[in-house]
């Protein structure tokens, strides 16, 4: 059974991805930082549908916690061959008002975390001679967004990381791709002011926000054998927002 690790899988896109990967037959490690109950509920939901999963806490900003999590997963279940770097946060502010903590917290949660988790699982993946790494970036990495210099920088960093690592590991049977969601209905976007939501909707050719499950389907494809000839690519799942 292939082992998939989804970071930030207690809610939103990560949760939908965990459920999708479990339905494809992977054993899913549901990582979370704070939302223990929600993560246990995701495991229960997967098991009720006949899948297998386990919830494991680790703050992905913290290299030591990440290494411990991966060590535990490898000793209990086996090497991780599908990694979805999904955990992420926003701390929006105009640059002139942005505190250093807001900058650092976003870069550490969204970008440093990708270094921490990918590095920790890569040795095991190389041993398996097969792997899929999917990094969750964002459409705003490509088109920008006022109030999100920290977030856009972190998400654009993920794109550079994806392309560089794709070239490093291609000869070892491992593909590395990124997905860029647009405006997706999750906890992250539920508190956006109504006028901001409205403006975004006006710019989406498909005329609606996306669902976490619609992103999860694409991640599922990139996690499968069906995507064997795709690497280093940036796939937009944005209803046309970036057009
Ligand atoms: P969400 O509903 O706010 O969920 C975020 C998840 O990340 C939670 O499971 C949270 O777990 C986890 N997380 C945050 N910090 C963590 C840390 N330090 N260590 C471990 N887990 C951590 O967000 P979402 O909307 O599903 O977003 C998922 C990803 O998609 C993010 O990378 C986000 O930037 C990206 N994205 C979202 C949208 C959108 O419109 N929603 C658009 C583009 C890109 P805890 O609750 O346990 O902290």
Coordinates of N, CA and C and ligand atoms in Angstrom, one line a residue:
X1 N 0.8 -1.2 0.0 CA 0.0 0.0 0.0 C 0.9 1.3 0.0
X2 N 0.6 2.2 -0.9 CA 1.4 3.4 -1.0 C 1.0 4.3 0.2
X3 N 2.0 5.0 0.7 CA 1.8 5.9 1.9 C 1.8 7.4 1.3
X4 N 0.7 8.1 1.6 CA 0.6 9.5 1.3 C 0.6 10.4 2.5
X5 N 1.4 11.4 2.5 CA 1.4 12.4 3.6 C 0.9 13.7 3.1
X6 N -0.2 14.2 3.8 CA -0.8 15.4 3.4 C -0.6 16.4 4.6
X7 N 0.1 17.5 4.4 CA 0.2 18.4 5.5 C -1.0 19.3 5.5
X8 N -1.3 19.7 6.8 CA -2.5 20.6 7.0 C -3.8 19.9 6.4
X9 N -4.0 18.7 6.8 CA -5.1 17.9 6.3 C -6.3 17.9 7.2
X10 N -6.3 18.7 8.3 CA -7.5 18.7 9.2 C -8.7 19.4 8.6
X11 N -8.4 20.4 7.7 CA -9.5 21.2 7.2 C -9.3 21.5 5.7
X12 N -10.3 22.0 5.1 CA -10.2 22.7 3.7 C -9.6 21.7 2.6
X13 N -8.7 22.3 1.8 CA -8.2 21.6 0.7 C -7.4 20.3 1.1
X14 N -6.7 20.4 2.2 CA -5.9 19.3 2.7 C -6.9 18.1 3.1
X15 N -8.0 18.5 3.8 CA -8.9 17.4 4.2 C -9.5 16.7 2.9
X16 N -9.9 17.5 2.0 CA -10.5 17.0 0.7 C -9.5 16.1 0.0
X17 N -8.2 16.5 0.1 CA -7.2 15.8 -0.6 C -6.9 14.4 0.1
X18 N -6.9 14.5 1.5 CA -6.8 13.2 2.2 C -7.9 12.2 1.9
X19 N -9.1 12.7 1.8 CA -10.2 11.8 1.5 C -10.1 11.3 0.1
X20 N -9.7 12.1 -0.9 CA -9.5 11.7 -2.3 C -8.4 10.7 -2.4
X21 N -7.3 10.9 -1.7 CA -6.2 9.9 -1.9 C -6.5 8.6 -1.2
X22 N -7.3 8.7 -0.1 CA -7.7 7.4 0.6 C -8.6 6.6 -0.4
X23 N -9.5 7.4 -1.1 CA -10.4 6.7 -2.0 C -9.7 6.1 -3.2
X24 N -8.4 6.6 -3.4 CA -7.6 6.0 -4.5 C -6.8 4.8 -4.0
X25 N -6.9 4.5 -2.7 CA -6.3 3.3 -2.2 C -5.0 3.6 -1.4
X26 N -4.6 4.8 -1.2 CA -3.4 5.1 -0.5 C -3.7 5.1 1.0
X27 N -2.7 4.7 1.8 CA -2.8 5.0 3.3 C -2.4 6.4 3.5
X28 N -3.3 7.2 4.2 CA -3.1 8.6 4.3 C -2.7 9.1 5.7
X29 N -1.6 9.8 5.8 CA -1.2 10.4 7.0 C -1.8 11.8 7.0
X30 N -2.7 12.1 8.0 CA -3.4 13.3 8.1 C -2.6 14.2 9.1
X31 N -1.8 15.1 8.5 CA -1.0 16.0 9.4 C -1.8 17.2 9.8
X32 N -1.5 17.7 11.0 CA -2.2 18.9 11.5 C -1.3 19.6 12.5
X33 N -1.6 20.8 12.9 CA -0.8 21.5 13.9 C -1.6 21.7 15.2
X34 N -2.9 22.2 15.0 CA -3.7 22.5 16.2 C -5.0 21.7 16.2
X35 N -5.6 21.5 15.1 CA -7.0 21.0 15.0 C -7.0 19.4 15.2
X36 N -6.7 19.0 16.4 CA -6.7 17.5 16.6 C -8.0 16.8 16.4
X37 N -9.1 17.4 16.9 CA -10.4 16.8 16.8 C -10.8 16.7 15.3
X38 N -10.6 17.8 14.6 CA -10.9 17.8 13.1 C -10.1 16.7 12.4
X39 N -8.8 16.6 12.8 CA -7.9 15.6 12.1 C -8.4 14.2 12.4
X40 N -8.8 13.9 13.6 CA -9.3 12.6 14.0 C -10.6 12.3 13.2
X41 N -11.5 13.4 13.1 CA -12.7 13.2 12.3 C -12.4 12.9 10.8
X42 N -11.3 13.4 10.3 CA -11.0 13.1 8.9 C -10.6 11.6 8.8
X43 N -9.8 11.2 9.8 CA -9.4 9.7 9.8 C -10.7 8.9 9.9
X44 N -11.6 9.3 10.8 CA -12.8 8.5 11.0 C -13.6 8.4 9.7
X45 N -13.7 9.6 9.0 CA -14.5 9.6 7.7 C -13.9 8.7 6.7
X46 N -12.5 8.7 6.6 CA -11.8 7.9 5.7 C -12.1 6.4 6.0
X47 N -12.0 6.1 7.3 CA -12.2 4.7 7.7 C -13.7 4.2 7.4
X48 N -14.6 5.1 7.7 CA -16.0 4.8 7.4 C -16.3 4.5 5.9
X49 N -15.4 5.1 5.1 CA -15.6 4.8 3.6 C -14.7 3.7 3.2
X50 N -14.1 3.0 4.2 CA -13.3 1.8 3.8 C -11.8 2.0 3.6
X51 N -11.4 3.2 3.8 CA -10.0 3.5 3.6 C -9.1 3.4 4.9
X52 N -7.8 3.7 4.8 CA -6.9 3.7 5.9 C -6.2 5.0 6.1
X53 N -6.1 5.4 7.3 CA -5.4 6.7 7.6 C -5.0 6.8 9.1
X54 N -4.1 7.8 9.4 CA -3.7 8.1 10.7 C -3.4 9.5 10.8
X55 N -3.8 10.1 12.0 CA -3.6 11.6 12.2 C -2.3 11.7 13.0
X56 N -1.4 12.6 12.5 CA -0.2 12.9 13.3 C 0.1 14.4 13.3
X57 N 0.3 14.8 14.6 CA 0.6 16.2 14.8 C 2.0 16.6 14.6
X58 N 2.3 17.7 13.8 CA 3.6 18.3 13.7 C 3.4 19.7 13.1
X59 N 4.1 20.6 13.8 CA 4.1 22.0 13.2 C 5.1 22.0 12.1
X60 N 4.6 22.2 10.9 CA 5.5 22.0 9.7 C 6.6 23.1 9.6
X61 N 6.4 24.2 10.5 CA 7.5 25.2 10.6 C 8.7 24.7 11.3
X62 N 8.5 23.6 12.1 CA 9.5 23.1 13.0 C 10.2 21.9 12.4
X63 N 11.5 22.0 12.0 CA 12.2 20.9 11.4 C 12.3 19.6 12.3
X64 N 12.5 19.9 13.5 CA 12.6 18.7 14.5 C 11.3 17.9 14.6
X65 N 10.2 18.7 14.7 CA 8.9 18.0 14.8 C 8.6 17.3 13.5
X66 N 9.0 17.9 12.4 CA 8.7 17.2 11.1 C 9.5 15.9 11.0
X67 N 10.8 16.0 11.3 CA 11.6 14.8 11.2 C 11.1 13.7 12.1
X68 N 10.6 14.1 13.3 CA 10.1 13.0 14.2 C 8.8 12.4 13.6
X69 N 8.0 13.3 13.0 CA 6.7 12.8 12.4 C 7.1 11.8 11.3
X70 N 8.0 12.1 10.4 CA 8.4 11.3 9.3 C 9.0 10.0 9.8
X71 N 9.9 10.1 10.8 CA 10.5 8.9 11.4 C 9.4 7.9 11.9
X72 N 8.4 8.5 12.6 CA 7.3 7.6 13.1 C 6.5 7.0 12.0
X73 N 6.2 7.8 11.0 CA 5.5 7.2 9.8 C 6.3 6.1 9.2
X74 N 7.6 6.3 9.0 CA 8.4 5.3 8.3 C 8.5 4.0 9.1
X75 N 8.6 4.2 10.4 CA 8.7 2.9 11.2 C 7.4 2.2 11.4
X76 N 6.3 3.0 11.4 CA 5.0 2.3 11.7 C 4.3 1.8 10.4
X77 N 4.5 2.6 9.3 CA 3.7 2.3 8.1 C 4.6 2.1 6.8
X78 N 5.8 2.7 6.7 CA 6.6 2.6 5.5 C 7.0 3.9 5.0
X79 N 7.8 3.9 3.9 CA 8.3 5.1 3.3 C 7.1 5.9 2.6
X80 N 7.1 7.2 2.7 CA 6.1 8.0 2.1 C 6.5 8.2 0.6
X81 N 5.5 7.8 -0.3 CA 5.8 8.0 -1.7 C 5.0 9.1 -2.4
X82 N 3.9 9.5 -1.6 CA 3.2 10.7 -2.1 C 3.2 11.8 -1.0
X83 N 3.7 12.9 -1.4 CA 3.7 14.0 -0.4 C 3.0 15.2 -1.0
X84 N 2.0 15.7 -0.2 CA 1.2 16.9 -0.6 C 1.6 18.0 0.4
X85 N 2.4 18.9 0.0 CA 2.7 20.1 0.8 C 1.6 21.1 0.7
X86 N 0.6 21.0 1.6 CA -0.6 21.8 1.5 C -0.7 22.8 2.6
X87 N -0.1 22.6 3.8 CA -0.4 23.5 5.0 C 0.0 24.9 4.6
X88 N -0.8 25.8 5.0 CA -0.5 27.2 4.7 C -1.4 28.2 5.5
X89 N -0.9 29.4 5.6 CA -1.7 30.5 6.3 C -1.6 31.8 5.6
X90 N -2.5 32.7 6.0 CA -2.3 34.1 5.5 C -2.2 35.0 6.7
X91 N -1.5 36.1 6.6 CA -1.4 37.2 7.6 C -1.4 38.5 6.8
X92 N -2.5 38.9 6.2 CA -2.6 40.0 5.3 C -2.4 41.3 5.9
X93 N -1.6 42.2 5.2 CA -1.4 43.6 5.5 C -0.8 44.3 4.4
X94 N -1.0 45.6 4.2 CA -0.3 46.3 3.2 C 1.2 46.4 3.7
X95 N 2.1 46.4 2.7 CA 3.5 46.3 3.1 C 4.0 47.3 4.1
X96 N 3.5 48.5 3.9 CA 4.0 49.6 4.9 C 3.6 49.3 6.3
X97 N 2.5 48.5 6.5 CA 2.0 48.2 7.8 C 2.4 46.8 8.3
X98 N 3.0 46.1 7.4 CA 3.3 44.6 7.7 C 4.4 44.5 8.7
X99 N 4.0 43.8 9.8 CA 5.0 43.6 10.9 C 6.0 42.5 10.4
X100 N 7.2 42.5 11.0 CA 8.2 41.5 10.7 C 7.6 40.1 11.0
X101 N 6.9 40.0 12.1 CA 6.3 38.7 12.5 C 5.3 38.2 11.5
X102 N 4.6 39.1 10.9 CA 3.6 38.7 9.8 C 4.4 38.1 8.6
X103 N 5.4 38.8 8.2 CA 6.3 38.3 7.1 C 6.8 36.9 7.5
X104 N 7.5 36.9 8.6 CA 8.2 35.6 9.0 C 7.3 34.4 9.1
X105 N 6.1 34.7 9.8 CA 5.2 33.6 10.0 C 4.7 33.0 8.7
X106 N 4.4 33.8 7.8 CA 3.9 33.3 6.5 C 5.0 32.6 5.7
X107 N 6.2 33.2 5.7 CA 7.3 32.5 4.9 C 7.6 31.2 5.6
X108 N 7.6 31.1 6.9 CA 8.0 29.9 7.6 C 6.9 28.8 7.4
X109 N 5.6 29.2 7.5 CA 4.5 28.3 7.4 C 4.4 27.8 6.0
X110 N 4.5 28.6 5.0 CA 4.2 28.3 3.7 C 5.4 27.8 2.8
X111 N 6.6 28.3 3.1 CA 7.7 28.0 2.3 C 8.8 27.2 3.0
X112 N 9.2 27.6 4.2 CA 10.2 26.9 4.9 C 9.6 25.4 5.2
X113 N 8.3 25.4 5.4 CA 7.7 24.1 5.7 C 7.9 23.1 4.5
X114 N 7.9 23.6 3.3 CA 8.0 22.8 2.1 C 9.5 22.2 2.1
X115 N 10.4 23.0 2.5 CA 11.8 22.5 2.6 C 11.9 21.4 3.7
X116 N 11.3 21.7 4.9 CA 11.3 20.8 6.0 C 10.8 19.4 5.7
X117 N 9.5 19.4 5.1 CA 8.8 18.2 5.0 C 9.4 17.4 3.8
X118 N 9.7 18.1 2.7 CA 10.2 17.4 1.5 C 11.5 16.8 1.8
X119 N 12.4 17.5 2.5 CA 13.7 17.0 2.8 C 13.6 15.7 3.7
X120 N 12.6 15.8 4.6 CA 12.5 14.7 5.5 C 12.0 13.4 4.8
X121 N 11.1 13.5 3.8 CA 10.6 12.3 3.2 C 11.4 11.8 2.0
X122 N 12.3 12.7 1.5 CA 12.9 12.4 0.2 C 13.8 11.1 0.2
X123 N 14.5 10.9 1.3 CA 15.4 9.7 1.3 C 14.6 8.4 1.1
X124 N 13.5 8.4 1.9 CA 12.6 7.2 1.8 C 12.0 7.0 0.4
X125 N 11.7 8.2 -0.2 CA 11.1 8.1 -1.6 C 12.1 7.6 -2.6
X126 N 13.4 8.1 -2.4 CA 14.4 7.7 -3.3 C 14.6 6.2 -3.3
X127 N 14.5 5.6 -2.0 CA 14.6 4.1 -1.8 C 13.6 3.4 -2.6
X128 N 12.4 4.0 -2.7 CA 11.2 3.3 -3.3 C 11.3 3.5 -4.9
X129 N 12.2 4.4 -5.3 CA 12.4 4.6 -6.8 C 11.1 5.1 -7.5
X130 N 10.2 5.6 -6.7 CA 8.9 6.1 -7.3 C 8.4 7.2 -6.3
X131 N 7.9 8.3 -6.8 CA 7.4 9.3 -5.9 C 6.6 10.4 -6.6
X132 N 5.7 11.0 -5.8 CA 4.9 12.1 -6.3 C 5.0 13.2 -5.3
X133 N 5.4 14.4 -5.6 CA 5.4 15.5 -4.7 C 4.5 16.6 -5.3
X134 N 3.5 17.0 -4.6 CA 2.6 18.0 -5.1 C 2.6 19.2 -4.1
X135 N 3.0 20.3 -4.6 CA 3.0 21.5 -3.7 C 1.9 22.4 -4.0
X136 N 1.2 22.9 -2.9 CA 0.0 23.8 -3.1 C 0.5 25.2 -3.0
X137 N 0.5 25.8 -4.2 CA 0.9 27.3 -4.3 C -0.4 28.0 -4.4
X138 N -0.5 29.1 -5.2 CA -1.7 29.9 -5.3 C -1.7 30.7 -6.6
X139 N -2.9 31.0 -7.1 CA -2.9 31.8 -8.3 C -2.3 33.2 -8.1
X140 N -2.3 33.6 -6.8 CA -1.8 35.0 -6.6 C -0.2 35.0 -6.7
X141 N 0.4 33.8 -6.7 CA 1.8 33.8 -6.9 C 2.1 34.3 -8.3
X142 N 1.2 34.1 -9.2 CA 1.4 34.5 -10.6 C 0.8 35.9 -10.9
X143 N -0.3 36.3 -10.3 CA -0.9 37.5 -10.6 C -0.8 38.6 -9.6
X144 N -0.3 38.3 -8.4 CA -0.2 39.2 -7.3 C -1.6 39.6 -6.6
X145 N -1.5 40.2 -5.4 CA -2.7 40.6 -4.7 C -2.3 41.6 -3.7
X146 N -3.0 42.8 -3.7 CA -2.6 43.8 -2.7 C -2.9 43.3 -1.3
X147 N -2.0 43.6 -0.3 CA -2.2 43.1 1.0 C -1.6 41.7 1.3
X148 N -1.0 41.1 0.2 CA -0.4 39.8 0.4 C 1.0 39.6 -0.1
X149 N 1.8 40.6 0.1 CA 3.2 40.5 -0.4 C 3.9 39.3 0.3
X150 N 3.6 39.1 1.6 CA 4.2 37.9 2.2 C 3.7 36.6 1.6
X151 N 2.4 36.5 1.5 CA 1.8 35.3 1.0 C 2.2 35.0 -0.5
X152 N 2.1 36.1 -1.3 CA 2.5 35.9 -2.7 C 4.0 35.5 -2.9
X153 N 4.8 36.1 -2.0 CA 6.3 35.7 -2.1 C 6.5 34.3 -1.7
X154 N 5.7 33.8 -0.7 CA 5.9 32.4 -0.2 C 5.4 31.5 -1.3
X155 N 4.3 31.8 -1.9 CA 3.7 30.9 -3.0 C 4.5 30.9 -4.3
X156 N 5.1 32.1 -4.6 CA 6.0 32.1 -5.8 C 7.3 31.4 -5.5
X157 N 7.7 31.4 -4.2 CA 8.9 30.6 -3.8 C 8.7 29.1 -4.0
X158 N 7.4 28.7 -3.8 CA 7.1 27.3 -3.9 C 7.2 26.9 -5.4
X159 N 6.9 27.8 -6.3 CA 7.0 27.5 -7.7 C 8.4 27.3 -8.2
X160 N 9.3 28.1 -7.7 CA 10.7 28.0 -8.0 C 11.3 26.7 -7.4
X161 N 10.9 26.4 -6.2 CA 11.3 25.1 -5.5 C 10.8 23.9 -6.3
X162 N 9.6 24.0 -6.8 CA 9.0 22.9 -7.6 C 9.8 22.6 -8.8
X163 N 10.1 23.6 -9.6 CA 10.8 23.4 -10.8 C 12.3 22.9 -10.6
X164 N 12.9 23.5 -9.6 CA 14.3 23.1 -9.3 C 14.4 21.6 -8.8
X165 N 13.5 21.2 -7.9 CA 13.5 19.9 -7.4 C 13.0 18.9 -8.5
X166 N 12.1 19.3 -9.3 CA 11.7 18.4 -10.4 C 12.9 18.0 -11.3
X167 N 13.8 18.9 -11.5 CA 15.0 18.6 -12.3 C 16.0 17.7 -11.5
X168 N 16.1 18.0 -10.2 CA 17.0 17.2 -9.3 C 16.6 15.7 -9.2
X169 N 15.3 15.4 -9.2 CA 14.9 14.0 -8.9 C 14.2 13.3 -10.0
X170 N 14.2 13.9 -11.2 CA 13.4 13.3 -12.3 C 14.0 11.9 -12.7
X171 N 15.3 11.8 -12.6 CA 15.9 10.5 -13.1 C 15.7 9.4 -12.0
X172 N 15.1 9.8 -10.9 CA 14.9 8.8 -9.8 C 13.4 8.3 -9.7
X173 N 12.6 8.6 -10.8 CA 11.2 8.2 -10.8 C 10.3 9.0 -10.0
X174 N 10.8 10.2 -9.6 CA 9.9 11.1 -8.8 C 9.5 12.4 -9.6
X175 N 8.2 12.7 -9.6 CA 7.8 13.9 -10.2 C 7.4 14.9 -9.1
X176 N 7.6 16.2 -9.5 CA 7.3 17.3 -8.6 C 6.5 18.3 -9.3
X177 N 5.3 18.6 -8.9 CA 4.4 19.5 -9.5 C 3.8 20.5 -8.5
X178 N 3.2 21.6 -9.0 CA 2.5 22.5 -8.1 C 1.1 22.7 -8.6
X179 N 0.1 22.9 -7.7 CA -1.2 23.3 -8.1 C -1.4 24.7 -7.6
X180 N -2.1 25.6 -8.3 CA -2.4 26.9 -7.9 C -3.9 27.1 -7.9
X181 N -4.5 26.9 -6.7 CA -5.9 27.2 -6.6 C -6.2 28.6 -6.7
X182 N -7.4 28.9 -7.2 CA -7.9 30.3 -7.2 C -8.6 30.6 -5.9
X183 N -9.9 31.1 -6.0 CA -10.7 31.4 -4.9 C -11.5 30.2 -4.5
X184 N -11.1 29.5 -3.4 CA -11.7 28.2 -3.0 C -12.4 28.5 -1.7
X185 N -13.7 28.0 -1.5 CA -14.4 28.1 -0.3 C -13.8 27.3 0.8
X186 N -13.1 27.9 1.8 CA -12.6 27.1 2.9 C -12.5 28.1 4.1
X187 N -12.1 27.7 5.3 CA -11.9 28.6 6.4 C -11.0 29.8 6.1
X188 N -10.0 29.5 5.1 CA -9.1 30.6 4.8 C -9.8 31.8 4.2
X189 N -10.8 31.5 3.4 CA -11.5 32.6 2.6 C -12.8 33.0 3.2
X190 N -13.3 32.3 4.2 CA -14.7 32.6 4.7 C -14.9 34.0 5.3
X191 N -13.8 34.5 5.9 CA -13.9 35.8 6.6 C -13.5 37.0 5.7
X192 N -13.2 36.8 4.4 CA -12.9 37.9 3.5 C -14.1 38.9 3.5
X193 N -13.9 40.2 3.4 CA -15.0 41.1 3.4 C -15.8 40.8 2.1
X194 N -17.1 41.1 2.2 CA -18.1 40.8 1.2 C -17.7 41.4 -0.2
X195 N -17.2 42.7 -0.1 CA -16.9 43.4 -1.3 C -15.7 42.8 -2.0
X196 N -14.7 42.2 -1.2 CA -13.6 41.6 -1.8 C -14.0 40.3 -2.5
X197 N -14.9 39.5 -1.8 CA -15.4 38.3 -2.4 C -16.2 38.6 -3.7
X198 N -17.0 39.6 -3.7 CA -17.8 40.0 -4.9 C -16.9 40.4 -6.0
X199 N -15.8 41.1 -5.7 CA -14.9 41.6 -6.8 C -14.2 40.4 -7.4
X200 N -13.8 39.4 -6.5 CA -13.1 38.2 -7.0 C -14.1 37.4 -7.9
X201 N -15.3 37.3 -7.5 CA -16.3 36.5 -8.3 C -16.5 37.1 -9.7
X202 N -16.5 38.4 -9.7 CA -16.7 39.1 -11.0 C -15.6 38.8 -12.0
X203 N -14.4 38.4 -11.5 CA -13.2 38.1 -12.3 C -13.1 36.7 -12.6
X204 N -14.0 35.8 -12.2 CA -13.9 34.4 -12.4 C -14.8 34.0 -13.6
X205 N -14.2 33.7 -14.7 CA -15.1 33.3 -15.9 C -16.1 32.2 -15.6
X206 N -15.8 31.2 -14.7 CA -16.7 30.2 -14.4 C -17.8 30.7 -13.4
X207 N -17.7 31.9 -12.9 CA -18.7 32.6 -12.2 C -19.0 32.2 -10.8
X208 N -18.1 31.4 -10.2 CA -18.3 30.9 -8.8 C -17.0 30.6 -8.2
X209 N -17.0 30.5 -6.8 CA -15.8 30.0 -6.1 C -15.7 28.6 -6.4
X210 N -14.4 28.1 -6.2 CA -14.2 26.6 -6.3 C -14.4 25.9 -5.0
X211 N -14.5 24.6 -5.1 CA -14.7 23.7 -3.9 C -13.4 23.0 -3.7
X212 N -13.1 22.7 -2.4 CA -11.9 22.0 -2.0 C -11.8 20.7 -2.8
X213 N -12.9 20.1 -3.0 CA -12.9 18.7 -3.7 C -12.4 18.9 -5.2
X214 N -12.6 20.1 -5.8 CA -12.2 20.3 -7.2 C -10.7 20.4 -7.2
X215 N -10.1 20.9 -6.2 CA -8.6 21.0 -6.1 C -8.1 19.6 -5.8
X216 N -8.8 18.9 -4.9 CA -8.3 17.6 -4.5 C -8.3 16.6 -5.7
X217 N -9.2 16.7 -6.6 CA -9.2 15.8 -7.8 C -8.0 16.0 -8.6
X218 N -7.5 17.2 -8.8 CA -6.3 17.5 -9.6 C -5.1 17.0 -8.8
X219 N -5.1 17.2 -7.5 CA -3.9 16.6 -6.7 C -3.9 15.1 -6.8
X220 N -5.1 14.5 -6.8 CA -5.2 13.1 -6.9 C -4.6 12.6 -8.2
X221 N -4.9 13.3 -9.3 CA -4.4 12.9 -10.6 C -2.9 13.0 -10.6
X222 N -2.3 14.1 -10.0 CA -0.9 14.3 -10.0 C -0.2 13.3 -9.0
X223 N -1.0 12.7 -8.1 CA -0.5 11.7 -7.2 C -0.5 10.3 -7.8
X224 N -1.0 10.1 -9.0 CA -1.3 8.8 -9.5 C -0.3 8.4 -10.6
X225 N -0.4 7.2 -11.0 CA 0.5 6.7 -12.2 C 0.1 7.4 -13.5
X226 N -1.2 7.9 -13.5 CA -1.7 8.5 -14.7 C -0.9 9.8 -15.1
X227 N -0.2 10.4 -14.2 CA 0.5 11.7 -14.4 C 2.0 11.4 -14.7
X228 N 2.3 10.2 -15.1 CA 3.7 9.8 -15.2 C 4.7 10.7 -16.0
X229 N 4.1 11.4 -17.0 CA 5.0 12.2 -17.9 C 4.8 13.7 -17.6
X230 N 4.4 14.0 -16.4 CA 4.2 15.4 -16.1 C 5.1 15.7 -14.9
X231 N 6.1 16.7 -15.1 CA 6.9 17.1 -13.9 C 7.3 18.5 -14.1
X232 N 7.5 19.2 -12.9 CA 7.9 20.6 -12.9 C 6.8 21.6 -13.4
X233 N 5.5 21.1 -13.4 CA 4.5 21.9 -14.0 C 3.6 22.6 -12.9
X234 N 3.0 23.7 -13.3 CA 2.2 24.5 -12.4 C 0.8 24.5 -13.0
X235 N -0.1 23.8 -12.3 CA -1.4 23.6 -12.8 C -2.4 24.5 -12.1
X236 N -3.1 25.4 -12.8 CA -4.0 26.3 -12.2 C -5.4 25.7 -12.1
X237 N -6.0 25.8 -10.9 CA -7.3 25.3 -10.6 C -8.1 26.5 -10.1
X238 N -8.4 27.4 -11.0 CA -8.9 28.7 -10.6 C -10.2 29.2 -11.3
X239 N -10.9 28.3 -12.0 CA -12.1 28.8 -12.7 C -11.8 29.8 -13.8
X240 N -10.6 30.0 -14.2 CA -10.2 31.0 -15.2 C -9.8 32.3 -14.6
X241 N -9.8 32.5 -13.3 CA -9.5 33.8 -12.7 C -8.2 34.4 -13.3
X242 N -7.2 33.6 -13.6 CA -5.9 34.2 -14.1 C -5.9 34.6 -15.5
X243 N -7.0 34.3 -16.2 CA -7.0 34.6 -17.7 C -7.0 36.1 -18.0
Ligands
LIG1 P1 -7.5 26.2 5.8 O1 -8.9 25.8 5.6 O2 -7.2 27.5 6.6 O3 -6.6 25.0 6.3 C1 -5.3 25.2 6.6 C2 -4.7 23.9 7.0 O4 -3.3 24.0 7.2 C3 -5.2 23.4 8.4 O5 -5.4 22.0 8.3 C4 -4.1 23.7 9.4 O6 -4.1 22.8 10.4 C5 -2.9 23.6 8.5 N1 -1.7 24.3 9.0 C6 -1.5 25.6 9.1 N2 -0.3 25.9 9.7 C7 0.2 24.7 9.9 C8 1.5 24.3 10.5 N3 2.3 25.2 10.9 N4 1.7 23.0 10.6 C9 0.8 22.0 10.2 N5 -0.4 22.4 9.7 C10 -0.6 23.7 9.5 O7 -6.8 26.5 4.4 P2 -7.1 26.0 2.9 O8 -7.9 27.1 2.2 O9 -7.6 24.6 2.9 O10 -5.7 26.1 2.2 C11 -4.9 25.0 2.0 C12 -3.7 25.4 1.1 O11 -4.2 25.9 -0.1 C13 -2.8 26.5 1.7 O12 -1.5 26.3 1.4 C14 -3.4 27.8 1.0 O13 -2.4 28.8 1.0 C15 -3.7 27.2 -0.4 N6 -4.6 28.0 -1.1 C16 -5.9 28.2 -0.7 C17 -6.8 29.0 -1.4 C18 -8.2 29.2 -1.0 O14 -8.9 30.0 -1.7 N7 -8.7 28.6 0.0 C19 -6.4 29.5 -2.6 C20 -5.1 29.3 -3.1 C21 -4.2 28.5 -2.3 P3 -4.5 23.3 12.0 O15 -5.9 23.8 12.0 O16 -4.2 22.1 12.8 O17 -3.5 24.4 12.3

